[in-house]
Every structure is written in C-alpha cells, then in structure tokens.
Amino acid sequence: EQLVTISNGSNLAKYPSIVFKIFIDGREAAASPVMRIQSPAWRFDVEIPQGARAISLIAMDAGDGSREDFADWVEAGFVLKK
C-alpha cells in the first residue's frame, strides 16, 4: 500500500497537476486520479504478481503542461504477505 499526497512545501507552485502510476514489468498496474495541491491523499493497494521482476513508480504531467509539476514518491514502501 502506498499513500500519495501533493504538497507545495517551500515551493511557490500554485497549480501543479500530476498523475502517479505504478508499472510492473512494463505494464501499468495502477494510476491515481489527477492530483492537485488541494487533493486528498490517494492510496495504492496493488498486488505484485509472483515472479514480477521490475516495479516502476512514476509521477507525470496530468496532460495540461508540465509547468510546476514537480513530484517524487517519498517513503514509498512495500508490504510482503506470507
């Protein structure tokens, strides 16, 4: 499970719009809605298939231009179930 939020921290950005995506072995496994400063937190709960070899966490422009769209996955983690 991963929690995604947008915060402008000490930046002056007012209008970022970002989509967070998870890819497993090159295929999109999940995507957030368009996230903005006022958006509530978004949780990802993605099952990782047995044998998966690569997981990519992507933050990208939401389609309205990349001005002020700065993002990262802070404290991303994985929970293993046995």
mmCIF file with all atom_site columns, N, CA and C in Angstrom, residues 5-38:
data_model
loop_
_atom_site.group_PDB
_atom_site.id
_atom_site.type_symbol
_atom_site.label_atom_id
_atom_site.label_alt_id
_atom_site.label_comp_id
_atom_site.label_asym_id
_atom_site.label_entity_id
_atom_site.label_seq_id
_atom_site.pdbx_PDB_ins_code
_atom_site.Cartn_x
_atom_site.Cartn_y
_atom_site.Cartn_z
_atom_site.occupancy
_atom_site.B_iso_or_equiv
_atom_site.pdbx_formal_charge
_atom_site.auth_seq_id
_atom_site.auth_comp_id
_atom_site.auth_asym_id
_atom_site.auth_atom_id
_atom_site.pdbx_PDB_model_num
ATOM 1   N N  . THR A 1 5  ? 0.379  12.041 -1.696  1.00 0.00 ? 5  THR A N  1
ATOM 2   C CA . THR A 1 5  ? -0.186 13.366 -1.472  1.00 0.00 ? 5  THR A CA 1
ATOM 3   C C  . THR A 1 5  ? 0.648  14.371 -2.237  1.00 0.00 ? 5  THR A C  1
ATOM 4   N N  . ILE A 1 6  ? 0.085  15.537 -2.462  1.00 0.00 ? 6  ILE A N  1
ATOM 5   C CA . ILE A 1 6  ? 0.837  16.622 -3.088  1.00 0.00 ? 6  ILE A CA 1
ATOM 6   C C  . ILE A 1 6  ? 0.928  17.754 -2.086  1.00 0.00 ? 6  ILE A C  1
ATOM 7   N N  . SER A 1 7  ? 2.121  18.249 -1.902  1.00 0.00 ? 7  SER A N  1
ATOM 8   C CA . SER A 1 7  ? 2.355  19.380 -1.004  1.00 0.00 ? 7  SER A CA 1
ATOM 9   C C  . SER A 1 7  ? 3.288  20.334 -1.718  1.00 0.00 ? 7  SER A C  1
ATOM 10  N N  . ASN A 1 8  ? 3.034  21.622 -1.610  1.00 0.00 ? 8  ASN A N  1
ATOM 11  C CA . ASN A 1 8  ? 3.957  22.536 -2.273  1.00 0.00 ? 8  ASN A CA 1
ATOM 12  C C  . ASN A 1 8  ? 5.122  22.891 -1.369  1.00 0.00 ? 8  ASN A C  1
ATOM 13  N N  . GLY A 1 9  ? 5.168  22.358 -0.158  1.00 0.00 ? 9  GLY A N  1
ATOM 14  C CA . GLY A 1 9  ? 6.319  22.549 0.726   1.00 0.00 ? 9  GLY A CA 1
ATOM 15  C C  . GLY A 1 9  ? 6.749  23.996 0.762   1.00 0.00 ? 9  GLY A C  1
ATOM 16  N N  . SER A 1 10 ? 7.997  24.260 0.433   1.00 0.00 ? 10 SER A N  1
ATOM 17  C CA . SER A 1 10 ? 8.501  25.628 0.418   1.00 0.00 ? 10 SER A CA 1
ATOM 18  C C  . SER A 1 10 ? 8.472  26.215 -0.986  1.00 0.00 ? 10 SER A C  1
ATOM 19  N N  . ASN A 1 11 ? 7.913  25.477 -1.955  1.00 0.00 ? 11 ASN A N  1
ATOM 20  C CA . ASN A 1 11 ? 7.849  25.975 -3.327  1.00 0.00 ? 11 ASN A CA 1
ATOM 21  C C  . ASN A 1 11 ? 6.719  26.986 -3.476  1.00 0.00 ? 11 ASN A C  1
ATOM 22  N N  . LEU A 1 12 ? 6.782  27.743 -4.538  1.00 0.00 ? 12 LEU A N  1
ATOM 23  C CA . LEU A 1 12 ? 5.743  28.728 -4.821  1.00 0.00 ? 12 LEU A CA 1
ATOM 24  C C  . LEU A 1 12 ? 4.735  28.219 -5.844  1.00 0.00 ? 12 LEU A C  1
ATOM 25  N N  . ALA A 1 13 ? 4.824  26.940 -6.189  1.00 0.00 ? 13 ALA A N  1
ATOM 26  C CA . ALA A 1 13 ? 3.917  26.369 -7.181  1.00 0.00 ? 13 ALA A CA 1
ATOM 27  C C  . ALA A 1 13 ? 2.478  26.441 -6.679  1.00 0.00 ? 13 ALA A C  1
ATOM 28  N N  . LYS A 1 14 ? 1.588  26.903 -7.555  1.00 0.00 ? 14 LYS A N  1
ATOM 29  C CA . LYS A 1 14 ? 0.185  27.038 -7.175  1.00 0.00 ? 14 LYS A CA 1
ATOM 30  C C  . LYS A 1 14 ? -0.720 26.059 -7.905  1.00 0.00 ? 14 LYS A C  1
ATOM 31  N N  . TYR A 1 15 ? -0.298 25.606 -9.081  1.00 0.00 ? 15 TYR A N  1
ATOM 32  C CA . TYR A 1 15 ? -1.212 24.841 -9.915  1.00 0.00 ? 15 TYR A CA 1
ATOM 33  C C  . TYR A 1 15 ? -0.633 23.528 -10.443 1.00 0.00 ? 15 TYR A C  1
ATOM 34  N N  . PRO A 1 16 ? 0.094  22.774 -9.646  1.00 0.00 ? 16 PRO A N  1
ATOM 35  C CA . PRO A 1 16 ? 0.589  21.504 -10.186 1.00 0.00 ? 16 PRO A CA 1
ATOM 36  C C  . PRO A 1 16 ? -0.571 20.535 -10.424 1.00 0.00 ? 16 PRO A C  1
ATOM 37  N N  . SER A 1 17 ? -0.411 19.695 -11.417 1.00 0.00 ? 17 SER A N  1
ATOM 38  C CA . SER A 1 17 ? -1.381 18.625 -11.682 1.00 0.00 ? 17 SER A CA 1
ATOM 39  C C  . SER A 1 17 ? -0.576 17.410 -12.119 1.00 0.00 ? 17 SER A C  1
ATOM 40  N N  . ILE A 1 18 ? -0.647 16.371 -11.322 1.00 0.00 ? 18 ILE A N  1
ATOM 41  C CA . ILE A 1 18 ? 0.234  15.224 -11.502 1.00 0.00 ? 18 ILE A CA 1
ATOM 42  C C  . ILE A 1 18 ? -0.582 13.945 -11.409 1.00 0.00 ? 18 ILE A C  1
ATOM 43  N N  . VAL A 1 19 ? -0.176 12.943 -12.180 1.00 0.00 ? 19 VAL A N  1
ATOM 44  C CA . VAL A 1 19 ? -0.738 11.601 -12.068 1.00 0.00 ? 19 VAL A CA 1
ATOM 45  C C  . VAL A 1 19 ? 0.400  10.683 -11.638 1.00 0.00 ? 19 VAL A C  1
ATOM 46  N N  . PHE A 1 20 ? 0.147  9.881  -10.611 1.00 0.00 ? 20 PHE A N  1
ATOM 47  C CA . PHE A 1 20 ? 1.119  8.903  -10.140 1.00 0.00 ? 20 PHE A CA 1
ATOM 48  C C  . PHE A 1 20 ? 0.721  7.543  -10.704 1.00 0.00 ? 20 PHE A C  1
ATOM 49  N N  . LYS A 1 21 ? 1.712  6.806  -11.233 1.00 0.00 ? 21 LYS A N  1
ATOM 50  C CA . LYS A 1 21 ? 1.426  5.500  -11.829 1.00 0.00 ? 21 LYS A CA 1
ATOM 51  C C  . LYS A 1 21 ? 2.410  4.458  -11.317 1.00 0.00 ? 21 LYS A C  1
ATOM 52  N N  . ILE A 1 22 ? 1.918  3.233  -11.243 1.00 0.00 ? 22 ILE A N  1
ATOM 53  C CA . ILE A 1 22 ? 2.757  2.100  -10.887 1.00 0.00 ? 22 ILE A CA 1
ATOM 54  C C  . ILE A 1 22 ? 2.777  1.157  -12.085 1.00 0.00 ? 22 ILE A C  1
ATOM 55  N N  . PHE A 1 23 ? 3.985  0.800  -12.508 1.00 0.00 ? 23 PHE A N  1
ATOM 56  C CA . PHE A 1 23 ? 4.167  -0.163 -13.588 1.00 0.00 ? 23 PHE A CA 1
ATOM 57  C C  . PHE A 1 23 ? 4.852  -1.399 -13.025 1.00 0.00 ? 23 PHE A C  1
ATOM 58  N N  . ILE A 1 24 ? 4.380  -2.558 -13.423 1.00 0.00 ? 24 ILE A N  1
ATOM 59  C CA . ILE A 1 24 ? 5.019  -3.814 -13.047 1.00 0.00 ? 24 ILE A CA 1
ATOM 60  C C  . ILE A 1 24 ? 5.421  -4.517 -14.333 1.00 0.00 ? 24 ILE A C  1
ATOM 61  N N  . ASP A 1 25 ? 6.711  -4.772 -14.458 1.00 0.00 ? 25 ASP A N  1
ATOM 62  C CA . ASP A 1 25 ? 7.261  -5.397 -15.665 1.00 0.00 ? 25 ASP A CA 1
ATOM 63  C C  . ASP A 1 25 ? 6.803  -4.674 -16.931 1.00 0.00 ? 25 ASP A C  1
ATOM 64  N N  . GLY A 1 26 ? 6.806  -3.340 -16.875 1.00 0.00 ? 26 GLY A N  1
ATOM 65  C CA . GLY A 1 26 ? 6.497  -2.522 -18.041 1.00 0.00 ? 26 GLY A CA 1
ATOM 66  C C  . GLY A 1 26 ? 5.021  -2.312 -18.322 1.00 0.00 ? 26 GLY A C  1
ATOM 67  N N  . ARG A 1 27 ? 4.144  -2.912 -17.537 1.00 0.00 ? 27 ARG A N  1
ATOM 68  C CA . ARG A 1 27 ? 2.703  -2.755 -17.758 1.00 0.00 ? 27 ARG A CA 1
ATOM 69  C C  . ARG A 1 27 ? 2.095  -1.940 -16.626 1.00 0.00 ? 27 ARG A C  1
ATOM 70  N N  . GLU A 1 28 ? 1.221  -1.008 -16.983 1.00 0.00 ? 28 GLU A N  1
ATOM 71  C CA . GLU A 1 28 ? 0.585  -0.172 -15.960 1.00 0.00 ? 28 GLU A CA 1
ATOM 72  C C  . GLU A 1 28 ? -0.304 -1.027 -15.061 1.00 0.00 ? 28 GLU A C  1
ATOM 73  N N  . ALA A 1 29 ? -0.043 -0.950 -13.753 1.00 0.00 ? 29 ALA A N  1
ATOM 74  C CA . ALA A 1 29 ? -0.807 -1.728 -12.779 1.00 0.00 ? 29 ALA A CA 1
ATOM 75  C C  . ALA A 1 29 ? -1.813 -0.860 -12.030 1.00 0.00 ? 29 ALA A C  1
ATOM 76  N N  . ALA A 1 30 ? -1.527 0.436  -11.916 1.00 0.00 ? 30 ALA A N  1
ATOM 77  C CA . ALA A 1 30 ? -2.423 1.336  -11.184 1.00 0.00 ? 30 ALA A CA 1
ATOM 78  C C  . ALA A 1 30 ? -2.064 2.777  -11.499 1.00 0.00 ? 30 ALA A C  1
ATOM 79  N N  . ALA A 1 31 ? -3.051 3.656  -11.368 1.00 0.00 ? 31 ALA A N  1
ATOM 80  C CA . ALA A 1 31 ? -2.823 5.090  -11.568 1.00 0.00 ? 31 ALA A CA 1
ATOM 81  C C  . ALA A 1 31 ? -3.725 5.868  -10.621 1.00 0.00 ? 31 ALA A C  1
ATOM 82  N N  . SER A 1 32 ? -3.218 6.989  -10.152 1.00 0.00 ? 32 SER A N  1
ATOM 83  C CA . SER A 1 32 ? -4.028 7.878  -9.318  1.00 0.00 ? 32 SER A CA 1
ATOM 84  C C  . SER A 1 32 ? -4.904 8.733  -10.223 1.00 0.00 ? 32 SER A C  1
ATOM 85  N N  . PRO A 1 33 ? -5.908 9.369  -9.655  1.00 0.00 ? 33 PRO A N  1
ATOM 86  C CA . PRO A 1 33 ? -6.596 10.413 -10.417 1.00 0.00 ? 33 PRO A CA 1
ATOM 87  C C  . PRO A 1 33 ? -5.637 11.601 -10.535 1.00 0.00 ? 33 PRO A C  1
ATOM 88  N N  . VAL A 1 34 ? -6.032 12.632 -11.248 1.00 0.00 ? 34 VAL A N  1
ATOM 89  C CA . VAL A 1 34 ? -5.213 13.843 -11.307 1.00 0.00 ? 34 VAL A CA 1
ATOM 90  C C  . VAL A 1 34 ? -5.116 14.407 -9.894  1.00 0.00 ? 34 VAL A C  1
ATOM 91  N N  . MET A 1 35 ? -3.888 14.619 -9.442  1.00 0.00 ? 35 MET A N  1
ATOM 92  C CA . MET A 1 35 ? -3.642 15.120 -8.093  1.00 0.00 ? 35 MET A CA 1
ATOM 93  C C  . MET A 1 35 ? -3.245 16.588 -8.173  1.00 0.00 ? 35 MET A C  1
ATOM 94  N N  . ARG A 1 36 ? -3.839 17.385 -7.299  1.00 0.00 ? 36 ARG A N  1
ATOM 95  C CA . ARG A 1 36 ? -3.536 18.814 -7.196  1.00 0.00 ? 36 ARG A CA 1
ATOM 96  C C  . ARG A 1 36 ? -3.240 19.137 -5.737  1.00 0.00 ? 36 ARG A C  1
ATOM 97  N N  . ILE A 1 37 ? -2.812 20.374 -5.463  1.00 0.00 ? 37 ILE A N  1
ATOM 98  C CA . ILE A 1 37 ? -2.459 20.775 -4.099  1.00 0.00 ? 37 ILE A CA 1
ATOM 99  C C  . ILE A 1 37 ? -3.584 20.450 -3.119  1.00 0.00 ? 37 ILE A C  1
ATOM 100 N N  . GLN A 1 38 ? -4.828 20.702 -3.505  1.00 0.00 ? 38 GLN A N  1
ATOM 101 C CA . GLN A 1 38 ? -5.944 20.504 -2.585  1.00 0.00 ? 38 GLN A CA 1
ATOM 102 C C  . GLN A 1 38 ? -6.477 19.069 -2.584  1.00 0.00 ? 38 GLN A C  1
#
